[in-house]
Coordinates of N, CA and C in Angstrom, one line a residue:
M1 N 42.1 -138.7 -163.1 CA 43.0 -140.0 -162.5 C 43.4 -140.5 -164.0
Y2 N 44.5 -141.3 -164.4 CA 44.3 -141.4 -165.6 C 44.4 -142.7 -165.3
F3 N 43.6 -144.3 -166.4 CA 44.2 -145.3 -166.3 C 44.9 -145.5 -167.7
A4 N 45.7 -146.5 -167.9 CA 46.4 -147.2 -168.9 C 46.8 -148.8 -168.7
A5 N 46.7 -149.1 -169.8 CA 46.7 -150.5 -169.6 C 47.1 -151.2 -171.3
L6 N 47.8 -152.4 -171.7 CA 48.0 -153.1 -172.8 C 47.1 -154.6 -172.9
L7 N 46.4 -154.7 -173.5 CA 45.7 -156.0 -174.0 C 46.5 -156.4 -175.0
A8 N 47.2 -157.6 -174.8 CA 48.2 -158.3 -176.1 C 47.1 -159.5 -176.1
R9 N 46.6 -159.8 -177.3 CA 46.5 -161.0 -178.1 C 47.5 -161.6 -178.5
T10 N 47.3 -163.4 -177.8 CA 48.1 -164.3 -178.0 C 47.4 -165.7 -178.3
E11 N 48.4 -166.6 -178.6 CA 47.4 -168.1 -179.3 C 46.8 -168.0 -177.4
D12 N 46.8 -168.0 -176.5 CA 46.1 -168.2 -175.6 C 44.9 -167.1 -175.1
G13 N 44.8 -166.2 -175.7 CA 43.5 -165.1 -175.3 C 44.3 -163.8 -175.0
W14 N 43.8 -163.2 -174.6 CA 44.4 -161.9 -174.2 C 44.9 -162.0 -172.6
E15 N 46.2 -161.1 -172.8 CA 47.0 -160.4 -171.9 C 46.8 -159.2 -171.2
A16 N 47.1 -158.6 -170.3 CA 46.8 -157.9 -169.8 C 48.3 -157.3 -169.1
S17 N 48.3 -155.9 -169.2 CA 49.0 -155.3 -168.5 C 49.7 -154.1 -168.0
D18 N 49.4 -154.1 -166.8 CA 49.5 -152.1 -166.3 C 50.9 -151.3 -167.3
T19 N 50.3 -150.4 -167.7 CA 51.8 -149.7 -168.2 C 51.8 -148.8 -167.3
E20 N 53.0 -148.1 -167.3 CA 53.2 -146.5 -166.9 C 53.6 -145.6 -168.3
L21 N 52.7 -144.4 -168.4 CA 52.9 -143.9 -170.0 C 54.5 -142.6 -169.6
D22 N 54.4 -142.8 -168.5 CA 55.5 -141.3 -168.2 C 56.4 -140.9 -169.0
D23 N 57.9 -142.4 -169.5 CA 58.3 -142.2 -169.7 C 58.1 -141.8 -171.6
V24 N 56.4 -142.3 -172.2 CA 56.2 -142.1 -173.1 C 56.0 -141.0 -173.9
E25 N 56.9 -140.2 -174.8 CA 56.7 -138.9 -175.1 C 56.3 -138.3 -176.5
T26 N 55.9 -139.4 -177.6 CA 55.2 -139.1 -178.9 C 54.5 -140.8 -179.3
L27 N 54.3 -141.0 -180.0 CA 53.0 -142.0 -181.1 C 54.4 -143.2 -181.0
S28 N 55.3 -142.8 -181.4 CA 56.3 -143.7 -182.1 C 56.7 -144.5 -180.5
D29 N 57.0 -143.9 -179.4 CA 57.5 -144.2 -178.5 C 56.3 -145.0 -177.7
L30 N 54.9 -144.8 -177.8 CA 53.7 -146.1 -177.3 C 53.6 -146.9 -178.2
A31 N 53.9 -146.5 -179.6 CA 53.8 -148.1 -180.3 C 55.0 -149.0 -180.5
D32 N 56.0 -148.8 -179.9 CA 57.3 -149.2 -179.5 C 56.6 -150.0 -178.2
L33 N 56.3 -149.5 -177.2 CA 56.0 -149.9 -175.8 C 55.1 -151.3 -176.1
A34 N 54.5 -151.1 -177.2 CA 52.8 -152.1 -177.4 C 53.9 -152.9 -177.9
R35 N 54.2 -153.2 -179.0 CA 55.4 -154.1 -179.5 C 56.3 -154.8 -178.7
E36 N 57.0 -154.0 -177.8 CA 57.7 -154.7 -176.7 C 57.1 -155.8 -175.9
A37 N 55.6 -155.7 -175.6 CA 54.2 -156.1 -175.0 C 54.5 -157.1 -175.6
C38 N 54.4 -157.5 -176.9 CA 53.9 -159.0 -177.8 C 54.9 -159.0 -178.8
P39 N 55.9 -159.6 -178.3 CA 57.0 -160.0 -179.2 C 56.5 -160.8 -180.7
D40 N 56.1 -161.3 -180.4 CA 55.2 -162.5 -181.8 C 54.5 -161.8 -182.4
E41 N 54.7 -160.5 -182.7 CA 54.0 -159.3 -183.6 C 52.4 -159.8 -183.1
D42 N 51.5 -160.0 -182.8 CA 50.4 -159.7 -182.6 C 49.8 -158.3 -182.5
T43 N 48.4 -158.7 -181.9 CA 48.0 -157.6 -181.8 C 48.1 -157.1 -180.4
V44 N 48.0 -155.6 -180.2 CA 48.4 -155.0 -179.1 C 47.5 -153.9 -179.0
L45 N 46.8 -153.7 -177.6 CA 46.1 -152.6 -177.8 C 46.8 -152.1 -176.7
V46 N 46.6 -150.2 -176.9 CA 46.7 -149.7 -175.5 C 45.9 -148.7 -175.5
L47 N 45.0 -149.2 -173.8 CA 43.4 -148.6 -173.7 C 43.8 -147.4 -172.6
I48 N 43.4 -146.4 -172.9 CA 43.8 -144.8 -171.9 C 42.2 -144.4 -171.5
E49 N 42.3 -143.7 -170.5 CA 40.9 -143.6 -170.4 C 40.9 -142.6 -168.9
Q50 N 40.9 -141.3 -168.8 CA 40.5 -140.2 -168.0 C 39.5 -140.1 -167.7
E51 N 39.5 -141.0 -166.0 CA 37.9 -141.0 -165.8 C 37.4 -140.5 -166.9
D52 N 35.9 -140.0 -166.9 CA 35.0 -140.3 -167.8 C 34.8 -138.8 -168.5
A53 N 36.1 -138.3 -168.7 CA 36.2 -137.0 -170.0 C 36.9 -137.8 -171.2
W54 N 37.7 -138.5 -171.5 CA 37.8 -139.3 -172.7 C 38.7 -140.4 -172.4
F55 N 38.4 -141.1 -173.6 CA 39.6 -142.3 -173.4 C 40.4 -142.8 -174.8
G56 N 41.0 -143.2 -175.0 CA 41.5 -143.3 -176.3 C 42.1 -144.7 -176.4
V57 N 42.1 -145.5 -177.7 CA 42.6 -146.8 -178.2 C 43.5 -146.7 -179.3
V58 N 44.4 -147.3 -179.1 CA 45.6 -147.4 -179.6 C 45.9 -149.3 -179.9
R59 N 46.0 -149.0 -181.3 CA 46.2 -150.5 -181.8 C 47.1 -150.6 -182.8
V60 N 48.0 -151.6 -182.6 CA 49.4 -151.7 -183.0 C 49.3 -153.5 -183.4
D61 N 49.6 -153.7 -184.6 CA 49.6 -154.9 -185.4 C 50.9 -155.0 -186.0
G62 N 52.0 -155.5 -185.3 CA 52.8 -155.9 -185.6 C 54.1 -154.6 -185.8
E63 N 54.4 -154.3 -187.1 CA 55.1 -153.7 -187.9 C 54.9 -152.2 -188.3
E64 N 53.1 -152.7 -188.5 CA 51.7 -151.5 -189.5 C 52.0 -150.1 -188.3
D65 N 51.6 -149.5 -189.4 CA 51.3 -148.1 -188.5 C 50.2 -148.4 -187.0
P66 N 50.4 -147.6 -186.1 CA 49.5 -147.5 -185.1 C 47.7 -147.0 -185.8
R67 N 46.8 -147.7 -185.5 CA 45.4 -147.3 -185.4 C 44.9 -146.6 -184.5
I68 N 44.4 -145.0 -184.5 CA 44.1 -144.4 -183.4 C 42.7 -144.0 -183.2
Y69 N 41.9 -144.3 -181.8 CA 40.6 -143.9 -181.7 C 40.9 -143.0 -180.7
V70 N 40.1 -141.9 -180.7 CA 39.9 -140.9 -179.4 C 38.8 -140.7 -179.5
S71 N 37.8 -140.2 -178.0 CA 36.7 -140.1 -177.8 C 36.3 -138.9 -177.8
D72 N 37.2 -138.0 -177.5 CA 37.0 -136.6 -177.4 C 38.4 -135.7 -177.6
A73 N 38.1 -135.3 -178.2 CA 39.9 -134.5 -179.4 C 40.4 -133.5 -178.0
A74 N 38.6 -132.6 -178.3 CA 39.4 -131.3 -176.8 C 39.9 -131.5 -175.7
A75 N 39.0 -132.6 -175.6 CA 39.5 -132.9 -173.4 C 40.8 -133.3 -174.0
A76 N 41.2 -134.7 -174.9 CA 42.3 -135.5 -174.8 C 43.2 -134.2 -174.7
A77 N 43.1 -132.8 -175.8 CA 44.3 -132.2 -176.1 C 44.6 -131.4 -174.8
R78 N 43.3 -131.5 -173.7 CA 44.3 -130.7 -172.5 C 44.5 -132.0 -171.3
S79 N 45.3 -132.9 -171.8 CA 46.1 -133.8 -171.2 C 47.7 -134.0 -171.9
S80 N 48.2 -134.7 -171.0 CA 49.3 -135.2 -171.9 C 49.6 -136.2 -172.5
Y81 N 49.1 -136.9 -171.7 CA 48.9 -138.4 -172.6 C 47.6 -137.9 -173.9
G82 N 46.3 -137.8 -174.0 CA 46.4 -137.0 -175.1 C 47.0 -136.1 -176.1
E83 N 47.8 -135.7 -175.6 CA 48.5 -135.0 -176.8 C 49.8 -136.3 -177.7
I84 N 49.8 -137.4 -176.8 CA 50.9 -138.2 -177.7 C 49.8 -138.8 -178.3
L85 N 48.2 -138.8 -178.1 CA 47.6 -139.5 -178.9 C 47.3 -138.7 -180.3
L86 N 46.9 -137.7 -180.1 CA 46.5 -136.1 -181.1 C 47.3 -136.1 -182.3
T87 N 48.1 -136.9 -183.1 CA 48.6 -136.6 -183.8 C 48.4 -135.1 -185.3
D88 N 49.2 -134.7 -185.7 CA 48.9 -133.9 -186.6 C 48.1 -134.6 -188.3
E89 N 48.1 -135.7 -188.4 CA 47.6 -136.4 -188.9 C 46.1 -136.8 -188.6
L90 N 46.2 -137.4 -187.9 CA 45.2 -137.8 -187.1 C 44.0 -136.1 -186.8
L91 N 44.3 -135.8 -186.8 CA 43.5 -134.4 -186.6 C 43.6 -132.9 -188.0
G92 N 44.3 -134.1 -188.8 CA 44.0 -133.7 -190.4 C 44.5 -132.4 -190.5
R93 N 46.0 -132.1 -190.0 CA 46.0 -130.9 -190.1 C 47.6 -131.1 -190.8
E94 N 48.3 -130.3 -191.3 CA 49.6 -130.5 -191.8 C 51.0 -130.1 -190.6
P95 N 51.9 -131.6 -191.1 CA 53.3 -131.4 -189.9 C 53.7 -130.1 -190.0
G96 N 53.4 -129.7 -188.2 CA 54.4 -128.5 -188.4 C 53.4 -127.2 -189.0
K97 N 52.5 -126.9 -189.0 CA 52.0 -125.8 -189.3 C 51.3 -125.0 -188.3
E98 N 51.2 -125.7 -186.4 CA 51.0 -125.1 -186.0 C 51.9 -125.3 -184.9
G99 N 52.1 -123.7 -183.9 CA 52.7 -123.7 -182.9 C 54.6 -123.8 -183.9
D100 N 54.7 -123.6 -185.2 CA 56.5 -123.5 -185.2 C 56.6 -121.7 -185.2
D101 N 56.1 -120.7 -185.3 CA 56.5 -119.6 -184.9 C 57.0 -119.1 -184.1
L102 N 58.2 -119.5 -182.9 CA 58.5 -119.1 -181.7 C 58.2 -117.3 -181.6
D103 N 57.8 -117.0 -182.4 CA 58.0 -115.2 -182.3 C 56.4 -114.5 -181.3
A104 N 55.6 -115.9 -182.4 CA 53.9 -116.0 -182.3 C 53.9 -116.5 -180.6
L105 N 55.0 -116.9 -179.8 CA 54.7 -117.8 -178.5 C 54.9 -116.6 -177.5
D106 N 54.0 -116.4 -176.2 CA 54.9 -115.5 -175.3 C 55.0 -116.7 -174.4
L107 N 56.0 -117.2 -174.4 CA 57.0 -118.0 -173.6 C 56.7 -117.3 -171.6
D108 N 56.9 -116.6 -170.8 CA 57.0 -116.2 -170.2 C 55.5 -116.2 -169.1
G109 N 54.6 -115.9 -170.2 CA 53.6 -115.3 -169.8 C 53.0 -114.1 -169.2
T110 N 54.0 -113.5 -169.8 CA 53.6 -111.6 -169.1 C 54.2 -110.8 -170.1
E111 N 53.8 -109.6 -170.3 CA 54.3 -109.0 -171.0 C 54.1 -107.5 -170.9
D112 N 55.6 -106.8 -170.4 CA 55.5 -105.1 -170.2 C 54.3 -105.4 -168.6
G113 N 55.6 -106.1 -167.8 CA 54.2 -106.0 -166.1 C 52.9 -106.7 -166.2
E114 N 52.0 -106.7 -166.9 CA 50.8 -107.2 -167.1 C 50.7 -108.5 -166.4
S115 N 49.7 -108.8 -165.6 CA 50.0 -110.4 -165.0 C 49.4 -111.0 -166.3
D116 N 49.3 -112.2 -165.9 CA 48.5 -113.3 -166.7 C 47.0 -113.0 -167.1
D117 N 46.3 -112.5 -165.5 CA 44.9 -112.0 -166.0 C 44.7 -111.5 -166.4
E118 N 45.8 -110.2 -166.2 CA 45.1 -109.1 -167.2 C 45.2 -108.9 -169.2
E119 N 46.8 -110.0 -169.3 CA 46.7 -110.0 -170.9 C 45.9 -111.0 -171.1
D120 N 45.2 -112.0 -170.6 CA 44.0 -112.8 -171.1 C 42.8 -112.1 -171.2
A121 N 42.3 -111.5 -170.2 CA 41.6 -109.8 -170.7 C 41.7 -109.5 -171.5
A122 N 42.9 -109.2 -172.1 CA 42.8 -108.5 -172.9 C 42.9 -108.8 -174.7
D123 N 43.6 -110.4 -174.7 CA 43.7 -111.0 -175.6 C 41.9 -111.8 -175.9
G124 N 41.4 -111.1 -174.8 CA 39.7 -111.5 -174.9 C 39.6 -113.5 -174.6
G125 N 40.6 -114.2 -174.6 CA 40.6 -115.4 -173.2 C 41.6 -115.6 -173.4
D126 N 41.8 -116.9 -173.4 CA 43.0 -117.6 -173.1 C 44.1 -118.6 -173.8
A127 N 45.6 -118.7 -173.8 CA 46.1 -119.6 -175.0 C 45.2 -121.1 -175.0
V128 N 45.3 -121.5 -173.9 CA 44.6 -123.1 -173.9 C 43.4 -123.0 -174.7
A129 N 42.6 -121.6 -174.6 CA 41.0 -122.1 -175.6 C 41.0 -121.8 -176.7
G130 N 42.6 -120.8 -176.9 CA 43.2 -120.8 -178.7 C 43.4 -121.9 -179.0
T131 N 44.3 -122.8 -178.6 CA 44.5 -124.2 -178.8 C 43.3 -125.4 -178.9
A132 N 42.5 -124.9 -178.0 CA 41.5 -126.1 -177.9 C 40.4 -126.2 -179.2
E133 N 40.6 -124.6 -179.5 CA 39.9 -124.1 -180.9 C 40.0 -124.9 -181.9
A134 N 40.8 -125.2 -181.9 CA 42.3 -126.2 -183.3 C 41.7 -127.4 -183.0
V135 N 41.6 -128.2 -182.0 CA 41.1 -129.0 -181.8 C 39.6 -129.6 -182.3
P136 N 39.1 -130.6 -182.8 CA 37.7 -130.5 -182.5 C 37.2 -131.0 -181.6
H137 N 36.1 -131.1 -181.0 CA 35.5 -131.4 -179.9 C 34.5 -132.7 -180.5
G138 N 34.6 -133.6 -179.7 CA 34.2 -134.8 -180.1 C 35.4 -136.2 -180.6
P139 N 34.7 -137.0 -181.4 CA 35.5 -138.6 -181.5 C 36.5 -138.1 -182.9
V140 N 37.8 -138.7 -182.5 CA 39.1 -138.5 -184.2 C 39.3 -139.8 -183.8
G141 N 39.9 -140.0 -185.2 CA 40.2 -141.4 -185.7 C 40.0 -142.2 -186.1
D142 N 40.2 -143.3 -186.2 CA 39.8 -144.6 -187.0 C 38.7 -145.2 -185.9
A143 N 37.4 -144.9 -185.9 CA 36.3 -145.5 -185.2 C 36.5 -147.4 -185.3
G144 N 36.7 -147.5 -186.3 CA 36.6 -149.2 -186.9 C 37.4 -150.0 -186.3
V145 N 38.4 -149.0 -185.6 CA 39.7 -149.8 -185.0 C 39.1 -150.9 -183.9
L146 N 38.3 -150.9 -183.7 CA 38.1 -152.9 -183.6 C 37.0 -154.1 -184.1
D147 N 36.5 -153.3 -185.1 CA 35.3 -153.6 -185.6 C 35.5 -155.3 -185.7
D148 N 37.1 -156.0 -186.2 CA 37.4 -157.6 -186.4 C 37.2 -158.3 -185.0
L149 N 37.7 -157.3 -184.3 CA 37.8 -157.7 -183.0 C 36.3 -157.6 -182.2
G150 N 35.0 -157.2 -182.7 CA 33.8 -157.7 -182.2 C 33.2 -156.4 -181.5
V151 N 33.8 -154.6 -181.8 CA 33.0 -153.8 -181.0 C 33.0 -153.0 -182.3
S152 N 31.8 -152.6 -182.3 CA 32.0 -151.3 -184.1 C 32.0 -150.2 -183.8
E153 N 31.9 -149.7 -184.6 CA 32.0 -148.4 -184.9 C 31.2 -147.6 -184.0
K154 N 29.6 -147.8 -184.2 CA 28.7 -147.6 -184.0 C 28.6 -147.4 -182.2
E155 N 29.3 -148.9 -182.2 CA 29.3 -149.0 -180.4 C 30.5 -148.3 -179.7
L156 N 31.5 -148.7 -180.4 CA 32.5 -147.3 -179.9 C 32.3 -145.9 -179.3
R157 N 31.4 -145.5 -180.9 CA 31.0 -143.8 -180.9 C 29.8 -143.8 -179.7
A158 N 29.3 -144.7 -178.9 CA 28.4 -144.9 -177.9 C 29.1 -144.8 -176.5
M159 N 30.6 -145.3 -176.7 CA 30.7 -145.3 -174.9 C 31.2 -144.5 -174.5
S160 N 30.9 -144.6 -173.0 CA 31.4 -143.4 -172.2 C 31.6 -143.9 -171.0
G161 N 32.1 -143.1 -169.8 CA 31.9 -143.7 -168.4 C 33.3 -145.0 -168.5
D162 N 33.0 -145.7 -168.3 CA 34.2 -147.5 -168.4 C 34.5 -147.6 -169.7
A163 N 34.6 -147.0 -170.4 CA 35.1 -147.5 -171.8 C 35.3 -148.4 -171.8
V164 N 36.7 -147.9 -171.4 CA 37.7 -149.1 -171.4 C 37.5 -150.5 -170.2
G165 N 36.6 -150.4 -169.6 CA 36.1 -151.9 -169.1 C 35.2 -152.6 -169.9
E166 N 34.0 -152.0 -170.8 CA 33.2 -152.0 -172.0 C 33.8 -152.7 -172.7
I167 N 35.2 -152.3 -173.5 CA 35.6 -152.7 -174.1 C 36.4 -154.0 -173.5
A168 N 36.4 -153.8 -173.2 CA 37.5 -155.6 -172.2 C 36.7 -156.4 -172.7
E169 N 36.1 -156.4 -172.2 CA 34.3 -157.1 -171.6 C 33.9 -157.3 -173.2
A170 N 34.1 -156.7 -174.2 CA 33.5 -157.0 -175.7 C 34.5 -157.8 -175.8
L171 N 35.8 -157.5 -175.6 CA 36.6 -158.9 -176.5 C 36.8 -159.9 -175.6
G172 N 36.0 -159.8 -174.3 CA 36.4 -161.4 -173.2 C 37.6 -161.2 -172.6
A173 N 37.5 -160.4 -172.3 CA 39.0 -160.0 -171.9 C 39.0 -159.0 -170.5
S174 N 37.8 -158.5 -170.2 CA 37.8 -158.0 -168.7 C 38.1 -158.9 -167.1
E175 N 38.6 -160.4 -167.2 CA 38.8 -160.3 -166.2 C 40.1 -160.4 -165.4
V176 N 41.0 -160.1 -167.6 CA 42.4 -160.1 -167.4 C 42.8 -158.7 -166.6
L177 N 42.5 -157.7 -167.6 CA 42.2 -156.3 -167.0 C 42.3 -155.6 -165.8
E178 N 41.1 -156.4 -164.9 CA 40.6 -156.2 -163.7 C 41.9 -156.8 -162.7
T179 N 42.5 -157.7 -163.5 CA 43.8 -158.1 -162.3 C 45.4 -156.6 -162.4
V180 N 45.0 -155.6 -163.2 CA 45.8 -154.7 -164.1 C 45.6 -153.5 -163.1
R181 N 44.5 -153.5 -163.0 CA 43.4 -152.6 -162.6 C 43.5 -151.5 -160.9

């Protein structure tokens, strides 16, 4: 189960809005969605969490590039929402290096009548495990993304469980966040 919300910082404090990410395919789409939530170029936070598995914070300040923090990259890599956040730059990879060779992909999952299970056993694992190895376990990104808002790197890295709630509480926005939960 996922939860995603936008917190926009305005002159009157924080405003929260529930957001659907179904039409968001890239980080750029997500940043545009955040900018639309606050046309005055104030700070907008996109908070995403998947139960107790992982959470992500995307901070958009006007037209600046988004700043991203993901609590567990390997867990997020198994999620369509996490894949939006885990850019090549965030993972320290050169853009386009991984997954470009279409000849190396087994698009139908089987070969010469083998079932997926037989092929996985022959390869010594599954394709998902190969992908997960390329993504580090643990946090990635800018852990200082909320420093100036009162949440230190150390506090952010220590969060688990209802991290989105903890972040909102630290920002003084828990009441507005609860209105969209």
